[in-house]
PDB file of C-alpha atoms in Angstrom:
ATOM      1  CA  MET V 217      84.744  70.274  13.732  1.00 89.00           C
ATOM      2  CA  LEU V 218      82.098  70.348  11.033  1.00 95.00           C
ATOM      3  CA  LYS V 219      83.313  68.973   7.702  1.00 95.00           C
ATOM      4  CA  VAL V 220      81.385  70.464   4.779  1.00 97.00           C
ATOM      5  CA  GLY V 221      81.665  69.417   1.159  1.00 96.00           C
ATOM      6  CA  LEU V 222      80.990  72.295  -1.247  1.00 97.00           C
ATOM      7  CA  THR V 223      80.409  71.565  -4.908  1.00 96.00           C
ATOM      8  CA  GLY V 224      78.677  72.797  -8.032  1.00 95.00           C
ATOM      9  CA  GLY V 225      78.955  72.598 -11.778  1.00 93.00           C
ATOM     10  CA  ILE V 226      81.533  74.638 -13.651  1.00 93.00           C
ATOM     11  CA  GLY V 227      80.266  78.192 -13.970  1.00 92.00           C
ATOM     12  CA  ALA V 228      77.698  77.801 -11.185  1.00 93.00           C
ATOM     13  CA  GLY V 229      79.474  80.321  -8.968  1.00 92.00           C
ATOM     14  CA  LYS V 230      80.911  77.990  -6.351  1.00 93.00           C
ATOM     15  CA  SER V 231      84.053  80.097  -5.981  1.00 91.00           C
ATOM     16  CA  GLU V 232      81.998  83.134  -4.978  1.00 94.00           C
ATOM     17  CA  VAL V 233      80.126  81.088  -2.376  1.00 96.00           C
ATOM     18  CA  SER V 234      83.365  79.706  -0.937  1.00 96.00           C
ATOM     19  CA  ARG V 235      84.784  83.232  -0.776  1.00 96.00           C
ATOM     20  CA  LEU V 236      81.738  84.438   1.149  1.00 97.00           C
ATOM     21  CA  LEU V 237      81.935  81.500   3.558  1.00 97.00           C
ATOM     22  CA  VAL V 238      85.569  82.337   4.267  1.00 97.00           C
ATOM     23  CA  GLU V 239      84.549  85.936   5.004  1.00 97.00           C
ATOM     24  CA  HIS V 240      82.112  84.563   7.585  1.00 97.00           C
ATOM     25  CA  GLY V 241      84.851  82.488   9.209  1.00 96.00           C
ATOM     26  CA  ALA V 242      85.055  79.137   7.424  1.00 97.00           C
ATOM     27  CA  VAL V 243      88.353  77.310   6.988  1.00 96.00           C
ATOM     28  CA  LEU V 244      88.582  76.667   3.247  1.00 96.00           C
ATOM     29  CA  ILE V 245      90.329  73.674   1.703  1.00 96.00           C
ATOM     30  CA  ASP V 246      90.289  74.297  -2.046  1.00 93.00           C
ATOM     31  CA  ALA V 247      90.736  71.090  -4.050  1.00 86.00           C
ATOM     32  CA  ASP V 248      91.430  73.001  -7.277  1.00 86.00           C
ATOM     33  CA  ARG V 249      94.207  75.016  -5.641  1.00 92.00           C
ATOM     34  CA  ILE V 250      95.707  71.888  -4.133  1.00 94.00           C
ATOM     35  CA  ALA V 251      95.426  70.148  -7.506  1.00 91.00           C
ATOM     36  CA  ARG V 252      97.631  72.875  -8.967  1.00 93.00           C
ATOM     37  CA  GLU V 253     100.112  72.597  -6.110  1.00 95.00           C
ATOM     38  CA  VAL V 254     100.572  68.833  -6.461  1.00 96.00           C
ATOM     39  CA  VAL V 255     101.529  69.171 -10.152  1.00 96.00           C
ATOM     40  CA  ALA V 256     103.819  72.178  -9.709  1.00 95.00           C
ATOM     41  CA  PRO V 257     107.276  71.996 -11.349  1.00 95.00           C
ATOM     42  CA  GLY V 258     109.543  69.536  -9.589  1.00 94.00           C
ATOM     43  CA  THR V 259     106.757  67.525  -7.950  1.00 95.00           C
ATOM     44  CA  PRO V 260     106.222  63.772  -8.318  1.00 95.00           C
ATOM     45  CA  GLY V 261     102.697  64.633  -9.478  1.00 96.00           C
ATOM     46  CA  LEU V 262     103.909  66.559 -12.499  1.00 96.00           C
ATOM     47  CA  ALA V 263     106.382  63.806 -13.361  1.00 96.00           C
ATOM     48  CA  ALA V 264     103.529  61.273 -13.331  1.00 96.00           C
ATOM     49  CA  VAL V 265     101.366  63.478 -15.580  1.00 96.00           C
ATOM     50  CA  VAL V 266     104.194  63.894 -18.092  1.00 96.00           C
ATOM     51  CA  GLU V 267     104.801  60.162 -18.084  1.00 96.00           C
ATOM     52  CA  ALA V 268     101.124  59.547 -18.870  1.00 95.00           C
ATOM     53  CA  PHE V 269     100.505  62.353 -21.370  1.00 95.00           C
ATOM     54  CA  GLY V 270     103.906  63.259 -22.782  1.00 93.00           C
ATOM     55  CA  GLU V 271     105.991  66.419 -22.704  1.00 93.00           C
ATOM     56  CA  ASP V 272     103.529  68.209 -24.998  1.00 92.00           C
ATOM     57  CA  VAL V 273     101.528  69.090 -21.859  1.00 94.00           C
ATOM     58  CA  LEU V 274     104.405  71.241 -20.573  1.00 95.00           C
ATOM     59  CA  THR V 275     104.965  74.912 -21.287  1.00 94.00           C
ATOM     60  CA  ALA V 276     108.355  76.284 -22.311  1.00 92.00           C
ATOM     61  CA  ASP V 277     109.289  76.928 -18.666  1.00 93.00           C
ATOM     62  CA  GLY V 278     108.509  73.352 -17.615  1.00 93.00           C
ATOM     63  CA  SER V 279     105.205  74.001 -15.874  1.00 95.00           C
ATOM     64  CA  LEU V 280     101.952  72.231 -16.702  1.00 95.00           C
ATOM     65  CA  ASP V 281     100.081  73.615 -19.702  1.00 94.00           C
ATOM     66  CA  ARG V 282      96.649  73.325 -18.142  1.00 92.00           C
ATOM     67  CA  PRO V 283      94.630  74.501 -21.174  1.00 90.00           C
ATOM     68  CA  ARG V 284      96.471  72.003 -23.375  1.00 92.00           C
ATOM     69  CA  LEU V 285      95.921  69.166 -20.915  1.00 93.00           C
ATOM     70  CA  GLY V 286      92.300  70.201 -20.460  1.00 90.00           C
ATOM     71  CA  SER V 287      91.642  70.057 -24.202  1.00 88.00           C
ATOM     72  CA  ILE V 288      92.927  66.475 -24.184  1.00 90.00           C
ATOM     73  CA  VAL V 289      91.138  65.058 -21.168  1.00 91.00           C
ATOM     74  CA  PHE V 290      87.762  66.760 -21.372  1.00 82.00           C
ATOM     75  CA  ALA V 291      87.193  65.340 -24.833  1.00 82.00           C
ATOM     76  CA  ASP V 292      88.111  61.781 -23.767  1.00 89.00           C
ATOM     77  CA  PRO V 293      86.640  60.177 -20.630  1.00 89.00           C
ATOM     78  CA  GLY V 294      89.353  57.527 -20.618  1.00 94.00           C
ATOM     79  CA  ARG V 295      92.145  60.091 -20.582  1.00 94.00           C
ATOM     80  CA  LEU V 296      90.300  62.079 -17.921  1.00 91.00           C
ATOM     81  CA  ALA V 297      90.170  58.960 -15.755  1.00 92.00           C
ATOM     82  CA  VAL V 298      93.934  58.547 -16.133  1.00 95.00           C
ATOM     83  CA  LEU V 299      94.546  62.126 -15.019  1.00 94.00           C
ATOM     84  CA  ASN V 300      92.179  61.760 -12.078  1.00 90.00           C
ATOM     85  CA  SER V 301      93.938  58.563 -10.958  1.00 94.00           C
ATOM     86  CA  ILE V 302      97.158  60.564 -10.683  1.00 95.00           C
ATOM     87  CA  VAL V 303      95.918  63.784  -9.155  1.00 93.00           C
ATOM     88  CA  HIS V 304      93.071  62.782  -6.839  1.00 88.00           C
ATOM     89  CA  PRO V 305      95.096  60.669  -4.357  1.00 92.00           C
ATOM     90  CA  LEU V 306      97.622  63.499  -4.028  1.00 94.00           C
ATOM     91  CA  VAL V 307      94.866  66.053  -3.469  1.00 90.00           C
ATOM     92  CA  GLY V 308      93.187  63.804  -0.893  1.00 87.00           C
ATOM     93  CA  ALA V 309      96.361  63.380   1.117  1.00 92.00           C
ATOM     94  CA  ARG V 310      97.089  67.116   1.197  1.00 92.00           C
ATOM     95  CA  SER V 311      93.468  67.925   2.071  1.00 89.00           C
ATOM     96  CA  ARG V 312      93.616  65.617   5.080  1.00 89.00           C
ATOM     97  CA  GLU V 313      96.779  67.343   6.284  1.00 92.00           C
ATOM     98  CA  LEU V 314      95.107  70.757   6.123  1.00 91.00           C
ATOM     99  CA  GLU V 315      91.945  69.513   7.830  1.00 91.00           C
ATOM    100  CA  GLN V 316      93.926  68.062  10.726  1.00 91.00           C
ATOM    101  CA  ALA V 317      95.580  71.461  11.239  1.00 92.00           C
ATOM    102  CA  ALA V 318      92.219  73.258  11.727  1.00 89.00           C
ATOM    103  CA  ALA V 319      90.805  74.106  15.162  1.00 87.00           C
ATOM    104  CA  PRO V 320      88.547  71.475  16.820  1.00 84.00           C
ATOM    105  CA  ASP V 321      85.487  73.741  16.599  1.00 86.00           C
ATOM    106  CA  ALA V 322      86.109  74.968  13.037  1.00 91.00           C
ATOM    107  CA  VAL V 323      83.696  74.843  10.130  1.00 95.00           C
ATOM    108  CA  VAL V 324      85.944  73.303   7.472  1.00 96.00           C
ATOM    109  CA  VAL V 325      84.665  73.765   3.932  1.00 97.00           C
ATOM    110  CA  HIS V 326      86.128  71.451   1.302  1.00 95.00           C
ATOM    111  CA  ASP V 327      85.657  73.094  -2.105  1.00 93.00           C
ATOM    112  CA  VAL V 328      85.513  70.002  -4.348  1.00 90.00           C
ATOM    113  CA  PRO V 329      84.395  70.473  -7.983  1.00 87.00           C
ATOM    114  CA  LEU V 330      84.071  66.717  -8.676  1.00 87.00           C
ATOM    115  CA  LEU V 331      82.575  65.710  -5.338  1.00 92.00           C
ATOM    116  CA  THR V 332      79.506  64.177  -6.999  1.00 94.00           C
ATOM    117  CA  GLU V 333      81.390  62.443  -9.790  1.00 90.00           C
ATOM    118  CA  ASN V 334      83.828  60.764  -7.415  1.00 87.00           C
ATOM    119  CA  GLY V 335      81.236  59.659  -4.843  1.00 93.00           C
ATOM    120  CA  LEU V 336      82.821  61.702  -2.056  1.00 92.00           C
ATOM    121  CA  ALA V 337      79.657  62.839  -0.237  1.00 95.00           C
ATOM    122  CA  PRO V 338      80.057  60.271   2.597  1.00 96.00           C
ATOM    123  CA  LEU V 339      83.364  61.906   3.573  1.00 92.00           C
ATOM    124  CA  TYR V 340      81.566  65.021   4.855  1.00 95.00           C
ATOM    125  CA  ASP V 341      79.096  65.820   7.609  1.00 96.00           C
ATOM    126  CA  LEU V 342      76.972  67.559   5.014  1.00 96.00           C
ATOM    127  CA  VAL V 343      77.141  68.618   1.375  1.00 98.00           C
ATOM    128  CA  ILE V 344      76.328  72.059  -0.034  1.00 98.00           C
ATOM    129  CA  VAL V 345      75.569  72.290  -3.746  1.00 97.00           C
ATOM    130  CA  VAL V 346      75.761  75.632  -5.530  1.00 97.00           C
ATOM    131  CA  ASP V 347      73.129  75.332  -8.227  1.00 96.00           C
ATOM    132  CA  ALA V 348      72.624  77.235 -11.467  1.00 94.00           C
ATOM    133  CA  SER V 349      70.834  76.411 -14.686  1.00 94.00           C
ATOM    134  CA  PRO V 350      72.891  75.043 -17.610  1.00 93.00           C
ATOM    135  CA  GLU V 351      72.033  78.200 -19.517  1.00 94.00           C
ATOM    136  CA  THR V 352      73.531  80.343 -16.749  1.00 94.00           C
ATOM    137  CA  GLN V 353      76.621  78.146 -16.578  1.00 93.00           C
ATOM    138  CA  LEU V 354      77.179  78.368 -20.332  1.00 94.00           C
ATOM    139  CA  ASP V 355      76.726  82.133 -20.365  1.00 93.00           C
ATOM    140  CA  ARG V 356      79.239  82.640 -17.547  1.00 93.00           C
ATOM    141  CA  LEU V 357      81.840  80.353 -19.117  1.00 94.00           C
ATOM    142  CA  VAL V 358      81.648  82.098 -22.477  1.00 94.00           C
ATOM    143  CA  ARG V 359      81.165  85.659 -21.267  1.00 92.00           C
ATOM    144  CA  LEU V 360      83.353  85.705 -18.151  1.00 89.00           C
ATOM    145  CA  ARG V 361      85.984  83.041 -18.829  1.00 90.00           C
ATOM    146  CA  GLY V 362      86.322  83.525 -22.563  1.00 89.00           C
ATOM    147  CA  MET V 363      85.638  79.901 -23.487  1.00 91.00           C
ATOM    148  CA  THR V 364      84.181  78.912 -26.813  1.00 91.00           C
ATOM    149  CA  GLN V 365      80.694  77.456 -26.617  1.00 92.00           C
ATOM    150  CA  GLU V 366      82.082  74.101 -27.787  1.00 91.00           C
ATOM    151  CA  ASP V 367      84.723  73.991 -25.046  1.00 90.00           C
ATOM    152  CA  ALA V 368      82.260  75.152 -22.391  1.00 92.00           C
ATOM    153  CA  ARG V 369      79.718  72.497 -23.357  1.00 93.00           C
ATOM    154  CA  ALA V 370      82.416  69.804 -23.315  1.00 89.00           C
ATOM    155  CA  ARG V 371      83.492  70.799 -19.810  1.00 89.00           C
ATOM    156  CA  MET V 372      79.910  70.797 -18.595  1.00 92.00           C
ATOM    157  CA  ALA V 373      79.227  67.410 -20.209  1.00 91.00           C
ATOM    158  CA  ALA V 374      82.273  65.906 -18.454  1.00 86.00           C
ATOM    159  CA  GLN V 375      80.706  66.673 -15.077  1.00 91.00           C
ATOM    160  CA  ALA V 376      77.723  65.271 -13.223  1.00 93.00           C
ATOM    161  CA  THR V 377      74.281  66.484 -14.215  1.00 93.00           C
ATOM    162  CA  ARG V 378      72.423  69.125 -12.266  1.00 93.00           C
ATOM    163  CA  GLU V 379      70.008  66.446 -11.013  1.00 94.00           C
ATOM    164  CA  GLN V 380      72.845  64.181  -9.817  1.00 96.00           C
ATOM    165  CA  ARG V 381      74.366  67.000  -7.791  1.00 95.00           C
ATOM    166  CA  ARG V 382      71.078  67.981  -6.220  1.00 95.00           C
ATOM    167  CA  ARG V 383      70.427  64.385  -5.147  1.00 96.00           C
ATOM    168  CA  ILE V 384      73.461  64.376  -2.833  1.00 97.00           C
ATOM    169  CA  ALA V 385      72.830  67.875  -1.437  1.00 97.00           C
ATOM    170  CA  ASP V 386      71.958  68.518   2.180  1.00 97.00           C
ATOM    171  CA  ILE V 387      71.806  72.249   1.407  1.00 97.00           C
ATOM    172  CA  VAL V 388      71.242  73.856  -2.017  1.00 97.00           C
ATOM    173  CA  ILE V 389      72.319  77.431  -2.706  1.00 97.00           C
ATOM    174  CA  ASP V 390      70.534  78.827  -5.759  1.00 95.00           C
ATOM    175  CA  ASN V 391      72.895  81.011  -7.789  1.00 95.00           C
ATOM    176  CA  ASP V 392      70.501  82.030 -10.532  1.00 93.00           C
ATOM    177  CA  VAL V 393      69.903  85.141  -8.424  1.00 92.00           C
ATOM    178  CA  PRO V 394      71.263  88.687  -8.004  1.00 92.00           C
ATOM    179  CA  LEU V 395      74.468  88.987  -5.986  1.00 92.00           C
ATOM    180  CA  ASP V 396      72.817  90.603  -2.972  1.00 95.00           C
ATOM    181  CA  THR V 397      70.314  87.736  -2.778  1.00 96.00           C
ATOM    182  CA  LEU V 398      73.189  85.255  -2.910  1.00 96.00           C
ATOM    183  CA  HIS V 399      74.948  87.080  -0.063  1.00 97.00           C
ATOM    184  CA  LYS V 400      71.841  86.851   2.125  1.00 97.00           C
ATOM    185  CA  ARG V 401      71.419  83.147   1.373  1.00 97.00           C
ATOM    186  CA  VAL V 402      75.064  82.384   2.209  1.00 98.00           C
ATOM    187  CA  ALA V 403      74.724  84.297   5.502  1.00 97.00           C
ATOM    188  CA  GLU V 404      71.709  82.132   6.393  1.00 97.00           C
ATOM    189  CA  VAL V 405      73.613  78.976   5.513  1.00 97.00           C
ATOM    190  CA  TRP V 406      76.578  80.107   7.613  1.00 98.00           C
ATOM    191  CA  GLU V 407      74.376  80.550  10.676  1.00 96.00           C
ATOM    192  CA  ASP V 408      73.108  77.004  10.150  1.00 96.00           C
ATOM    193  CA  LEU V 409      76.658  75.640   9.817  1.00 96.00           C
ATOM    194  CA  VAL V 410      77.798  77.364  13.007  1.00 94.00           C
ATOM    195  CA  ARG V 411      74.818  75.929  14.878  1.00 91.00           C
ATOM    196  CA  ARG V 412      75.591  72.439  13.592  1.00 91.00           C
ATOM    197  CA  ALA V 413      79.264  72.818  14.512  1.00 89.00           C
ATOM    198  CA  ARG V 414      78.363  73.850  18.073  1.00 86.00           C
ATOM    199  CA  GLU V 415      75.979  70.926  18.439  1.00 83.00           C
ATOM    200  CA  ASP V 416      78.603  68.538  17.109  1.00 76.00           C
ATOM    201  CA  SER V 417      81.243  69.958  19.447  1.00 69.00           C
ATOM    202  CA  ALA V 418      78.875  69.646  22.428  1.00 69.00           C
ATOM    203  CA  GLU V 419      78.132  66.012  21.580  1.00 69.00           C
ATOM    204  CA  GLN V 420      81.814  65.163  21.417  1.00 66.00           C
ATOM    205  CA  ALA V 421      82.799  67.028  24.589  1.00 57.00           C
ATOM    206  CA  PRO V 422      83.661  64.758  27.530  1.00 56.00           C
ATOM    207  CA  GLU V 423      81.039  64.681  30.270  1.00 54.00           C
TER     208      GLU V 423
END
């Protein structure tokens, strides 16, 4: 099994890269999706969030009001740290369960937005960083996600810098490019991952 950490700044296009890798055959473990699951209604995770932030972070139906919570934590590093201390251990435990269920020769891609910030690179055999300029990120967040420029800049500022992400990268995928160019680059990366997975599997096979 080859364990790959995939990360990138908000708006860099990491979700598109993960989607393409899945099309090629990767097993995807999406930290954002798991983060939503562990704070679903009725979970201990949601109860812990409400205890820390109050019932104002709930919607009328009792689910987590993610935009409301986001507006609180992304403007306050201390509050963000509190949220992370609740959610990250739950996400880590669920991610390990999913990884253990994958085939021995699988390429397992962990889509982890805050991989750099949380010092998680050593957990993976290699790290892929999806890279885009801050100008591209801002444009996508405002134009495609409907964020205000102020909110988009706050979210970007709460994450690692472009330089910090690139420093931990074993592979960089440039996403300041047309979509067809991105597709070709991801296909090249996939071939490299498959080769690495085969080599790793051969090394671990009993003689």
